[in-house]
CSV table of C-alpha atoms and ligand atoms in Angstrom, one decimal:
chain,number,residue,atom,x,y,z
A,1,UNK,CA,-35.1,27.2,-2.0
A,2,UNK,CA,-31.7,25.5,-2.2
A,3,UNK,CA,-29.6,25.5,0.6
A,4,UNK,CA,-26.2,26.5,-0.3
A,5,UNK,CA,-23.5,23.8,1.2
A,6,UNK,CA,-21.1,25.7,3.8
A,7,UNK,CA,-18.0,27.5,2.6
A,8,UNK,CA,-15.6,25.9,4.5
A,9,UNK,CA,-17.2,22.1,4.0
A,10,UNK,CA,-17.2,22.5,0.1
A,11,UNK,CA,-15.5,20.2,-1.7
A,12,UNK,CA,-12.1,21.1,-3.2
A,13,UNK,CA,-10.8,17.5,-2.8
A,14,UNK,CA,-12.1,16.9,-6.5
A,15,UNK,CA,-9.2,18.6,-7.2
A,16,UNK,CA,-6.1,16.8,-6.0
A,17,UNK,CA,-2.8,17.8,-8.2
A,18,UNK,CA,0.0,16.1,-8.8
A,19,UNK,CA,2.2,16.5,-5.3
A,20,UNK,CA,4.5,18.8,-4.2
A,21,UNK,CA,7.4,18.2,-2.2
A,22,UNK,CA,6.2,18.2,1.7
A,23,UNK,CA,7.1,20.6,3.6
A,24,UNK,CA,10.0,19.9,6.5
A,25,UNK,CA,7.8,18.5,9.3
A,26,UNK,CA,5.3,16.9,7.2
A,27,UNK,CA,3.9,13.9,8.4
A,28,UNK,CA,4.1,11.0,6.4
A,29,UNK,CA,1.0,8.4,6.4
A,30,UNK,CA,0.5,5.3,4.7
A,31,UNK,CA,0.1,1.5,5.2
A,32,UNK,CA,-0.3,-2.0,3.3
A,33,UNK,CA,-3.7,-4.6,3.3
A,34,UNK,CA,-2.2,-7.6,5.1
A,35,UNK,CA,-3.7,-9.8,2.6
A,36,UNK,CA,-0.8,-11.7,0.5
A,37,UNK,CA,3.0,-12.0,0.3
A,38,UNK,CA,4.8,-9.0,-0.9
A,39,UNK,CA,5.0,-8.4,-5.0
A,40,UNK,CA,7.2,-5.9,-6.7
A,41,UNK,CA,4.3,-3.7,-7.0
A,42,UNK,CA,3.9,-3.0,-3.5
A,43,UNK,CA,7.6,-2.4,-4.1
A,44,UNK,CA,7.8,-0.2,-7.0
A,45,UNK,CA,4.4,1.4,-5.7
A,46,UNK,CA,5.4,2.3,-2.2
A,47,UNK,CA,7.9,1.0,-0.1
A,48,UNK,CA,10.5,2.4,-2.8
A,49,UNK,CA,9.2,5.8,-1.7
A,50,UNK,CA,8.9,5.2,1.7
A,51,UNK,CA,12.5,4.3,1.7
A,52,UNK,CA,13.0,7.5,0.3
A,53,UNK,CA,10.2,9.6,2.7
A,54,UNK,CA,12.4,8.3,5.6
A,55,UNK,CA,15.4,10.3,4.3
A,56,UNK,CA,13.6,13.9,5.4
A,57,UNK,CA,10.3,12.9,7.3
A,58,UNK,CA,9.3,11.0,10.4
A,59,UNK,CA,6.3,8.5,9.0
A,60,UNK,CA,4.0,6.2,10.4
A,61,UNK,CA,3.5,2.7,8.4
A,62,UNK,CA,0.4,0.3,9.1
A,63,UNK,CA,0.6,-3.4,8.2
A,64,UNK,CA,-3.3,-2.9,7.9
A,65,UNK,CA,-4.5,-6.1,9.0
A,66,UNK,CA,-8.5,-5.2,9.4
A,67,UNK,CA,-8.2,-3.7,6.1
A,68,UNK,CA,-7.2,-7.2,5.4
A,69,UNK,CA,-10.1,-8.5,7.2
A,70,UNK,CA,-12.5,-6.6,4.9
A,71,UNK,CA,-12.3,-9.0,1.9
A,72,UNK,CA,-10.0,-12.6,3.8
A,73,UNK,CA,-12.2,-12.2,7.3
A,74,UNK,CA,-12.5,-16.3,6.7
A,75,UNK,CA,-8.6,-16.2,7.1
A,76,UNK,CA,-8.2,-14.4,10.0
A,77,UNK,CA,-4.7,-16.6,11.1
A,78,UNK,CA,-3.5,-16.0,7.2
A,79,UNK,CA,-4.4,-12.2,7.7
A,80,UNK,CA,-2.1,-12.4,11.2
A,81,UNK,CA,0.8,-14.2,9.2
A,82,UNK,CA,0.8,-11.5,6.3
A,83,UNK,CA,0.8,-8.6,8.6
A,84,UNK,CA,4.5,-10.2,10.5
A,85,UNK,CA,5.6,-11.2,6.9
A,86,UNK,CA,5.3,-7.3,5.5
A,87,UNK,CA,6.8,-5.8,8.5
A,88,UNK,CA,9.7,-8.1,8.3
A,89,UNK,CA,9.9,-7.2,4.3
A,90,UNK,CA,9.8,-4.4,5.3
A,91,UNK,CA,12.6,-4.1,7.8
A,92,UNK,CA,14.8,-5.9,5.5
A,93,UNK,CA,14.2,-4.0,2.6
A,94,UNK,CA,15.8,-0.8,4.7
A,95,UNK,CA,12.7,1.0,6.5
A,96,UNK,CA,14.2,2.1,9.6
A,97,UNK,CA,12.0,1.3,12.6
A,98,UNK,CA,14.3,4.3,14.9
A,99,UNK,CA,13.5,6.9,12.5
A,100,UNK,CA,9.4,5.6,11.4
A,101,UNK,CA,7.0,4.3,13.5
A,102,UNK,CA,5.9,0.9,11.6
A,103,UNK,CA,2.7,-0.7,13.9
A,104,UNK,CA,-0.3,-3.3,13.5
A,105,UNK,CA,-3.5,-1.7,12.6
A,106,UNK,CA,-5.5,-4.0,15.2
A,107,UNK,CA,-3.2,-3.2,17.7
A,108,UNK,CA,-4.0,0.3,17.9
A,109,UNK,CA,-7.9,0.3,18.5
A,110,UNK,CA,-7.8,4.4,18.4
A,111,UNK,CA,-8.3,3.9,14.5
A,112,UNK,CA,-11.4,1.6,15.0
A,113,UNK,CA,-12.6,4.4,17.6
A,114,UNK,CA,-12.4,7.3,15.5
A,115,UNK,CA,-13.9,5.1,12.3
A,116,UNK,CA,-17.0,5.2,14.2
A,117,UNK,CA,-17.0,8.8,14.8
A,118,UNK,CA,-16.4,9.4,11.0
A,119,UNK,CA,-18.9,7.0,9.6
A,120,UNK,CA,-21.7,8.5,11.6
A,121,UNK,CA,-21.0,11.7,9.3
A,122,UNK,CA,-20.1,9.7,6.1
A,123,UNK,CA,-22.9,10.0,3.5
A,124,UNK,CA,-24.2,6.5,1.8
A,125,UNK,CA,-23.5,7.6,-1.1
A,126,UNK,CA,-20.1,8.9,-1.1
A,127,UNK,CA,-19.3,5.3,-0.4
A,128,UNK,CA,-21.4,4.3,-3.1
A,129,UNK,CA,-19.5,6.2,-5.8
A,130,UNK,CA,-16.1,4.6,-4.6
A,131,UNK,CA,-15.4,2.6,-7.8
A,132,UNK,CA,-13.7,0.3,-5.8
A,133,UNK,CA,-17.3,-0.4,-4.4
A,134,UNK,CA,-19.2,0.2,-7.5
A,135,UNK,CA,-17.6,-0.9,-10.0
A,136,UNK,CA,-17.2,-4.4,-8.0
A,137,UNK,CA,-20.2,-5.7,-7.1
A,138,UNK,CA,-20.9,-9.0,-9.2
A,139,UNK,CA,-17.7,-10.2,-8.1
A,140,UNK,CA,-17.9,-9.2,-4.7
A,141,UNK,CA,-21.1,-10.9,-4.3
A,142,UNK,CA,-19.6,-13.9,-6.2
A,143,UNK,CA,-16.7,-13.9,-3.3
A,144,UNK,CA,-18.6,-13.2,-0.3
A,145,UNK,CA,-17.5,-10.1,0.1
A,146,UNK,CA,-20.3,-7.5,-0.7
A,147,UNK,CA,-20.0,-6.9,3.2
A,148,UNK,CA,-20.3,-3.8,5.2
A,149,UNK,CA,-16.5,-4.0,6.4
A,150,UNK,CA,-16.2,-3.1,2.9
A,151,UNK,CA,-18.1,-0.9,2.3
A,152,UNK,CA,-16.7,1.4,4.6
A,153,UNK,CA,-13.3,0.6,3.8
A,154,UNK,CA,-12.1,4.2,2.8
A,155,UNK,CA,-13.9,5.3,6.1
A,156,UNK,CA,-11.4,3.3,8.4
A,157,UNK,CA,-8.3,4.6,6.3
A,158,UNK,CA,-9.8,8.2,6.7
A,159,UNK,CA,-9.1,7.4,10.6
A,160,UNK,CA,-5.9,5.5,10.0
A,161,UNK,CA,-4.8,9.2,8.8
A,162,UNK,CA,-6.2,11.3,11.0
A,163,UNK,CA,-5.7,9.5,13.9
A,164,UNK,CA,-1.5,10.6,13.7
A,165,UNK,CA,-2.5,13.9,12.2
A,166,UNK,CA,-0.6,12.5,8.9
A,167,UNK,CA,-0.6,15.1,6.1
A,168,UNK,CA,1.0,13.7,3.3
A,169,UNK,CA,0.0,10.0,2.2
A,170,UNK,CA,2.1,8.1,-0.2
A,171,UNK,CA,0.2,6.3,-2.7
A,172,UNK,CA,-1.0,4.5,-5.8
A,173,UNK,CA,-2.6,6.0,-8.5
A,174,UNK,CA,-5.8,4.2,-7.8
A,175,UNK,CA,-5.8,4.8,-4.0
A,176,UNK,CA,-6.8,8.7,-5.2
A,177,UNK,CA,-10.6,7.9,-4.4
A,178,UNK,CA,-9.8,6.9,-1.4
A,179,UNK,CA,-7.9,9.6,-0.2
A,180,UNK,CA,-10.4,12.4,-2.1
A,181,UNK,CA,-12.6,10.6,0.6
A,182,UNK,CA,-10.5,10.9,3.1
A,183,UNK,CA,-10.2,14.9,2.6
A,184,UNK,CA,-13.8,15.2,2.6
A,185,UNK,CA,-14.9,13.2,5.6
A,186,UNK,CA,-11.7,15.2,7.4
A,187,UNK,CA,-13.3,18.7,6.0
A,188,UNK,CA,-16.9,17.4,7.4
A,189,UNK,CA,-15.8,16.3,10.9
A,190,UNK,CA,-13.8,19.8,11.1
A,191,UNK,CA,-16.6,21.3,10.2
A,192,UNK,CA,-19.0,19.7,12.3
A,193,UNK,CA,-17.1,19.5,15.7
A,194,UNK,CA,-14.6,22.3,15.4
A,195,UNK,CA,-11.8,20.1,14.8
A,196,UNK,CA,-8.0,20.9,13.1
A,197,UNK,CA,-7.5,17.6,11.4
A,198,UNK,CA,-4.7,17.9,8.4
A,199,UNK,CA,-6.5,17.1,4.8
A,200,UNK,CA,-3.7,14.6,3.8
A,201,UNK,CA,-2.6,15.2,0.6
A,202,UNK,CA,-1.2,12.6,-1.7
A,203,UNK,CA,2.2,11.8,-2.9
A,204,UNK,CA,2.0,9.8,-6.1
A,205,UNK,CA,4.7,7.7,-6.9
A,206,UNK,CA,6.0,7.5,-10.4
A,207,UNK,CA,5.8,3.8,-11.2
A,208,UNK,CA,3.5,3.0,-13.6
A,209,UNK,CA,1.6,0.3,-13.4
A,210,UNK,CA,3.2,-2.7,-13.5
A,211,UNK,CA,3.1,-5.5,-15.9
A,212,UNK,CA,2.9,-9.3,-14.0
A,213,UNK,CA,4.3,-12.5,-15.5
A,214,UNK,CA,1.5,-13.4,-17.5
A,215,UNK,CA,1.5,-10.1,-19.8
A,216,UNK,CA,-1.5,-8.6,-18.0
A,217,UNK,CA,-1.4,-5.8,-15.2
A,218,UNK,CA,0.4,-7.2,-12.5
A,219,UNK,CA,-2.4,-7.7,-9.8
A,220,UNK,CA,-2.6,-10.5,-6.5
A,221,UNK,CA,-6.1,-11.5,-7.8
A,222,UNK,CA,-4.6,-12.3,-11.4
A,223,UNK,CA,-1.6,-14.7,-9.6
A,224,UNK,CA,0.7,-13.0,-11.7
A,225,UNK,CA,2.4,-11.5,-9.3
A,226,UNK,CA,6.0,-11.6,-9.0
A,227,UNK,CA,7.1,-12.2,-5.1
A,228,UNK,CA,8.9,-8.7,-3.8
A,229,UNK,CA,11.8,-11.4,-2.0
A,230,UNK,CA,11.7,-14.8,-3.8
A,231,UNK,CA,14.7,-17.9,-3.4
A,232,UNK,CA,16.6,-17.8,-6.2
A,233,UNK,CA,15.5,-21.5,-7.2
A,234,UNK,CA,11.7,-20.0,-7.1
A,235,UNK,CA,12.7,-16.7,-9.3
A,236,UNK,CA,14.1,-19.7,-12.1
A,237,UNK,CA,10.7,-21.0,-11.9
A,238,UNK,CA,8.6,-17.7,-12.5
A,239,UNK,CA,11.2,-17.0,-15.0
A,240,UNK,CA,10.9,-20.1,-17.0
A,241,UNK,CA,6.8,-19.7,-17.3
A,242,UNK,CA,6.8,-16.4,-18.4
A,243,UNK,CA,5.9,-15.9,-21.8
A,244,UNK,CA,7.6,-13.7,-24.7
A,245,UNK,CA,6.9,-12.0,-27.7
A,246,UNK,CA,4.9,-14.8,-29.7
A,247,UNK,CA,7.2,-13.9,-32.7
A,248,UNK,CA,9.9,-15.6,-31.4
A,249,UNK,CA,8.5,-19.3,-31.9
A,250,UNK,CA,12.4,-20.4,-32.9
A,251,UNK,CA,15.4,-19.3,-31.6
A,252,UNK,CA,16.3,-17.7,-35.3
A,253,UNK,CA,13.1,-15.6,-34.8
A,254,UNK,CA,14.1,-11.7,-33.6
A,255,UNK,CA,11.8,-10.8,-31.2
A,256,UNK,CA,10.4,-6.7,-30.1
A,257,UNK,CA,11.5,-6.3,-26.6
A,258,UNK,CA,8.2,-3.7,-25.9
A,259,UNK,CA,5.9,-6.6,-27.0
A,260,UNK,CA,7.4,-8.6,-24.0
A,261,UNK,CA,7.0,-8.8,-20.2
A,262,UNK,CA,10.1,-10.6,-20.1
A,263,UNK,CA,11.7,-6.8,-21.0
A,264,UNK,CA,9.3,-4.9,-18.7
A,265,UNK,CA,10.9,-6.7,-15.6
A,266,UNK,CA,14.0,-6.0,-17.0
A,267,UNK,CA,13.7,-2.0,-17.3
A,268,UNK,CA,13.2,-2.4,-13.8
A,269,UNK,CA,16.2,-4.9,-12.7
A,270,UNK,CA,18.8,-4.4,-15.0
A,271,UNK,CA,21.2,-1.7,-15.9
A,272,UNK,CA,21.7,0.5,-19.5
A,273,UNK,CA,24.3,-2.1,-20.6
A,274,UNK,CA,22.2,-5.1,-20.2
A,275,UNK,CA,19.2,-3.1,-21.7
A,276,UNK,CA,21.0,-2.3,-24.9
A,277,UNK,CA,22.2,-6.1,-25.0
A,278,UNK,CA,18.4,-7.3,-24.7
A,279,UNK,CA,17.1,-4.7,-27.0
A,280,UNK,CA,20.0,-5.7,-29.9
A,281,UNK,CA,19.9,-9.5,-29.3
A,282,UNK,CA,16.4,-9.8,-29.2
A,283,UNK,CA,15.9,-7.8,-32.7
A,284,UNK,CA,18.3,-9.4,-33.9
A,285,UNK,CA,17.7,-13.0,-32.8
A,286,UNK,CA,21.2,-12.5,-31.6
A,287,UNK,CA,20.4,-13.9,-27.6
A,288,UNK,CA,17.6,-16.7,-27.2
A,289,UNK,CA,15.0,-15.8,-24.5
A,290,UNK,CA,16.2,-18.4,-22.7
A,291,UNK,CA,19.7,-16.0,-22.3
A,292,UNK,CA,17.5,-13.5,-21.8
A,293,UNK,CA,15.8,-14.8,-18.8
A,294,UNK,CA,19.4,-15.8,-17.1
A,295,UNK,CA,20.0,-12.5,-17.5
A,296,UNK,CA,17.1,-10.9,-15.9
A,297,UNK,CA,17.5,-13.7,-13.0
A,298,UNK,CA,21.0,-12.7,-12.8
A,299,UNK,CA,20.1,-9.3,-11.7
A,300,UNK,CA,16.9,-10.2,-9.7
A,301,UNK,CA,18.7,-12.2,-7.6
A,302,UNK,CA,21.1,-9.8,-7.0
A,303,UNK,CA,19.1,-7.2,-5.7
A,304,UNK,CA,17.0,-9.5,-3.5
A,305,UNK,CA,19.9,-11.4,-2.2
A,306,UNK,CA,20.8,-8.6,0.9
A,307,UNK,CA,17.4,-8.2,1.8
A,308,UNK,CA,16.4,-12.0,1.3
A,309,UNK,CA,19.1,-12.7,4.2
A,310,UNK,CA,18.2,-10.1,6.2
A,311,UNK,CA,14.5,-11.4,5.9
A,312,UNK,CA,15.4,-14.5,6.6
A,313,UNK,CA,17.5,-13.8,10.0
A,314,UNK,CA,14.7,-11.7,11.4
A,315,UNK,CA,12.3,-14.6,10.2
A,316,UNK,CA,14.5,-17.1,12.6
A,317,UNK,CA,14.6,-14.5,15.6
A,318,UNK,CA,11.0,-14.3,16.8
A,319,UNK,CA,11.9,-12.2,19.8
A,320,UNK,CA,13.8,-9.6,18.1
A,321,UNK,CA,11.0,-9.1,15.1
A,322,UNK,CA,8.4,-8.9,18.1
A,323,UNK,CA,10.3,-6.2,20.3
A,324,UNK,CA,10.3,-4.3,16.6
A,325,UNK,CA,6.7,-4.4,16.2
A,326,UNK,CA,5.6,-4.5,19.9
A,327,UNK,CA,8.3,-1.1,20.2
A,328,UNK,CA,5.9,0.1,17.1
A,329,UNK,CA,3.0,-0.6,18.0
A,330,UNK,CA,3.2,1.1,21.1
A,331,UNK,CA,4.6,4.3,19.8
A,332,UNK,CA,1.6,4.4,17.4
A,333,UNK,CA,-0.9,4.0,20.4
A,334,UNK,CA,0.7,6.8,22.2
A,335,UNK,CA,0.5,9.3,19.9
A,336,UNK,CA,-3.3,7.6,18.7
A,337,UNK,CA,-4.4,7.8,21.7
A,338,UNK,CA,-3.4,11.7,22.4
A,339,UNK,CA,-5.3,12.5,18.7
A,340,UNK,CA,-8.8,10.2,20.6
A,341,UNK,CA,-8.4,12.7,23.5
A,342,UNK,CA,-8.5,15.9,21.2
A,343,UNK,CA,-11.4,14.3,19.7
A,344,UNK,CA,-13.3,13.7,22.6
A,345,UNK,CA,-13.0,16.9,23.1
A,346,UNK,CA,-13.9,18.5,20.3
A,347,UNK,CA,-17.4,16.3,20.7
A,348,UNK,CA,-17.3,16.3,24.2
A,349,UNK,CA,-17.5,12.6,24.6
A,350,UNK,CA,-15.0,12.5,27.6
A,351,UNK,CA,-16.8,11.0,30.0
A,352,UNK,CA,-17.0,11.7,33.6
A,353,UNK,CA,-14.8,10.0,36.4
A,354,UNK,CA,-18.0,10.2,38.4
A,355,UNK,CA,-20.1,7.4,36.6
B,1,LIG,N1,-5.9,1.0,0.9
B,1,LIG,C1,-4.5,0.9,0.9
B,1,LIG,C2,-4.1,0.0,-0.2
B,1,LIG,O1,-4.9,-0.8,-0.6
B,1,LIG,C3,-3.9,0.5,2.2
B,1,LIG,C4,-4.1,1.5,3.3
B,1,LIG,C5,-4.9,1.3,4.4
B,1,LIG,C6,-3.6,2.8,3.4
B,1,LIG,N2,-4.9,2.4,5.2
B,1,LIG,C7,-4.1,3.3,4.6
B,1,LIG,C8,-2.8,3.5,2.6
B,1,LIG,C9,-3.8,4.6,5.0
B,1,LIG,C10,-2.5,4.8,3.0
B,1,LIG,C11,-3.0,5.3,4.2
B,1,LIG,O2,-3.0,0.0,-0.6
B,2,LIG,FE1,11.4,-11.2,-24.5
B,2,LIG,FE2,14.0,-11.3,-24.1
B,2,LIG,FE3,12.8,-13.2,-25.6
B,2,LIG,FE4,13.0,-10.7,-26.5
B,2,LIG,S1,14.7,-12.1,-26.0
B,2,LIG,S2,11.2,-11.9,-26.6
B,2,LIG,S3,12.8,-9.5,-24.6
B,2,LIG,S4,12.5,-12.8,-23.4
């Protein structure tokens, strides 16, 4: 006889759509890995909509510093110096820490507490199938990182969720396993205990992926990642070693712009005008890439150059950047720590003032 699984624990969260607008009062979820330096693809990928979230919804943002830990645990004081390197990025790129509650992972042990609660009802092998897990393992083995930590990595950013009731979670295209697993170990613990967690749903953002300075898919672990707030000496430099369309060996040579990384960056920094100029006078061997690089420095710099001084004034002002992120953290506990009490609860584990 085959036991047929529960209604109201099946599992519709194979089916996550492309996202709707949230409703007003949605709560917005989402955080970083503490793990490197900003890129534009943490940019493009999410901040850029977080910017945007904060227009019409409060939101709580996690430098995720033990989701660091999972794969640099032998760099714990690197992990430490990302996460106050984000959140100042962060701050000077425009998120607004009056409207958004931006915190420290680690400094809210509420998510650690209700990661235990969840990965006592997590199955194996819906870890197992995470291809993040799966499809990794050689390497992960190779890097010292076939660890448990990891292994239940989408099990601790189930709780980072839950934990502030968050129902909408803006994110990456490949984060969808992870939040499919979020919605079903949500929809289990409800289940189970009786519980009214929200099953976040996801907000994708509509950057593609991006292509880094080498040509390939722009990725940390490939080092072709282009810094998100970079000196303008240092954008010269990443400029200069890019490489372009292998047609153009001479400057005489024209050159197809789509063939080029050089253009990719340039969709993203540079405005119709400037397009049409580098789509004509590469085809045309009318601008060297050498112009074509000024060009696209020109306009880099431009962007970064508010946010690189703010960045660098919070940078020089300890105190300040630590009332921000001890204000933050704080905020986050409080409203944690109310979710941990409706949790004990729901599984009566509240203790008893008499022991
Ligand atoms: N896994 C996410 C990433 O790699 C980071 C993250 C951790 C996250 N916890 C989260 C994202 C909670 C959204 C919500 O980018
Ligand atoms: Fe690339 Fe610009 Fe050179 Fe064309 S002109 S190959 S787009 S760098």
């Amino acid at each position: 006889m085959t036991t047929q699984a529960p209604q109201n624990e099946s599992s519709s969260a194979k089916q996550i759509k492309q996202s709707e607008k949230p409703a007003p009062g949605s709560l917005i979820m989402s955080g970083m890995r503490t793990t490197h330096f900003m890129h534009i693809g943490n940019y493009h990928g999410a901040l850029k909509q977080w910017l945007e979230l904060q227009k019409d919804y409060v939101g709580y943002y996690g430098a995720m510093n033990w989701h660091a830990m999972t794969s640099s645990y032998k760099t714990p004081h690197d992990v430490m110096k990302f996460t106050r390197l984000i959140i100042a990025e962060w701050l000077a790129w425009g998120l607004d820490p009056d409207r958004n509650v931006i915190f420290v992972q680690s400094e809210v042990p509420e998510h650690v507490e209700l990661t235990m609660f969840f990965q006592m009802m997590t199955p194996m092998s819906w870890l197992e199938r995470v291809p993040t897990w799966k499809d990794a393992e050689e390497e992960a083995k190779a890097s010292d990182t076939h660890n448990l930590g990891r292994f239940m990595y989408p099990v601790l950013q189930a709780a980072d969720i839950a934990i502030y009731r968050g129902t909408h979670v803006p994110i990456g295209q490949d984060q969808i396993p992870h939040l499919e697993l979020s919605r079903d170990i949500v929809r289990r613990f409800n289940f189970l205990y009786g519980g009214n967690l929200p099953e976040p749903k996801p907000i994708f953002s509509s950057t593609p992926t991006l292509i880094g300075t080498d040509g390939r898919k722009m990725s940390k672990s490939y080092n072709n990642a282009f810094q998100l707030t970079q000196e303008p000496d240092e954008i010269t430099k990443t400029l200069r070693a890019m490489p372009t369309d292998p047609a153009r060996i001479r400057r005489e040579n024209p050159g197809e712009p789509l063939k080029c990384a050089v253009y990719g960056f340039h969709k993203l920094y540079s405005n119709t005008e400037d397009l049409a100029w580098v789509e004509t006078g590469c085809r045309t061997a009318g601008i060297g890439c050498g112009d074509c690089k000024k060009k696209l420095g020109d306009n880099i710099n431009a962007e970064m150059m508010g946010p690189r001084e703010i960045k660098r004034k919070l940078l020089a002002d300890d105190e300040k950047l630590d009332a921000i992120i001890a204000d933050g953290c704080q905020r986050a506990r409080t409203e944690a720590k109310k979710q941990m009490d409706q949790v004990r609860s729901w599984t009566g584990f509240q203790g008893n003032s008499d022991w």
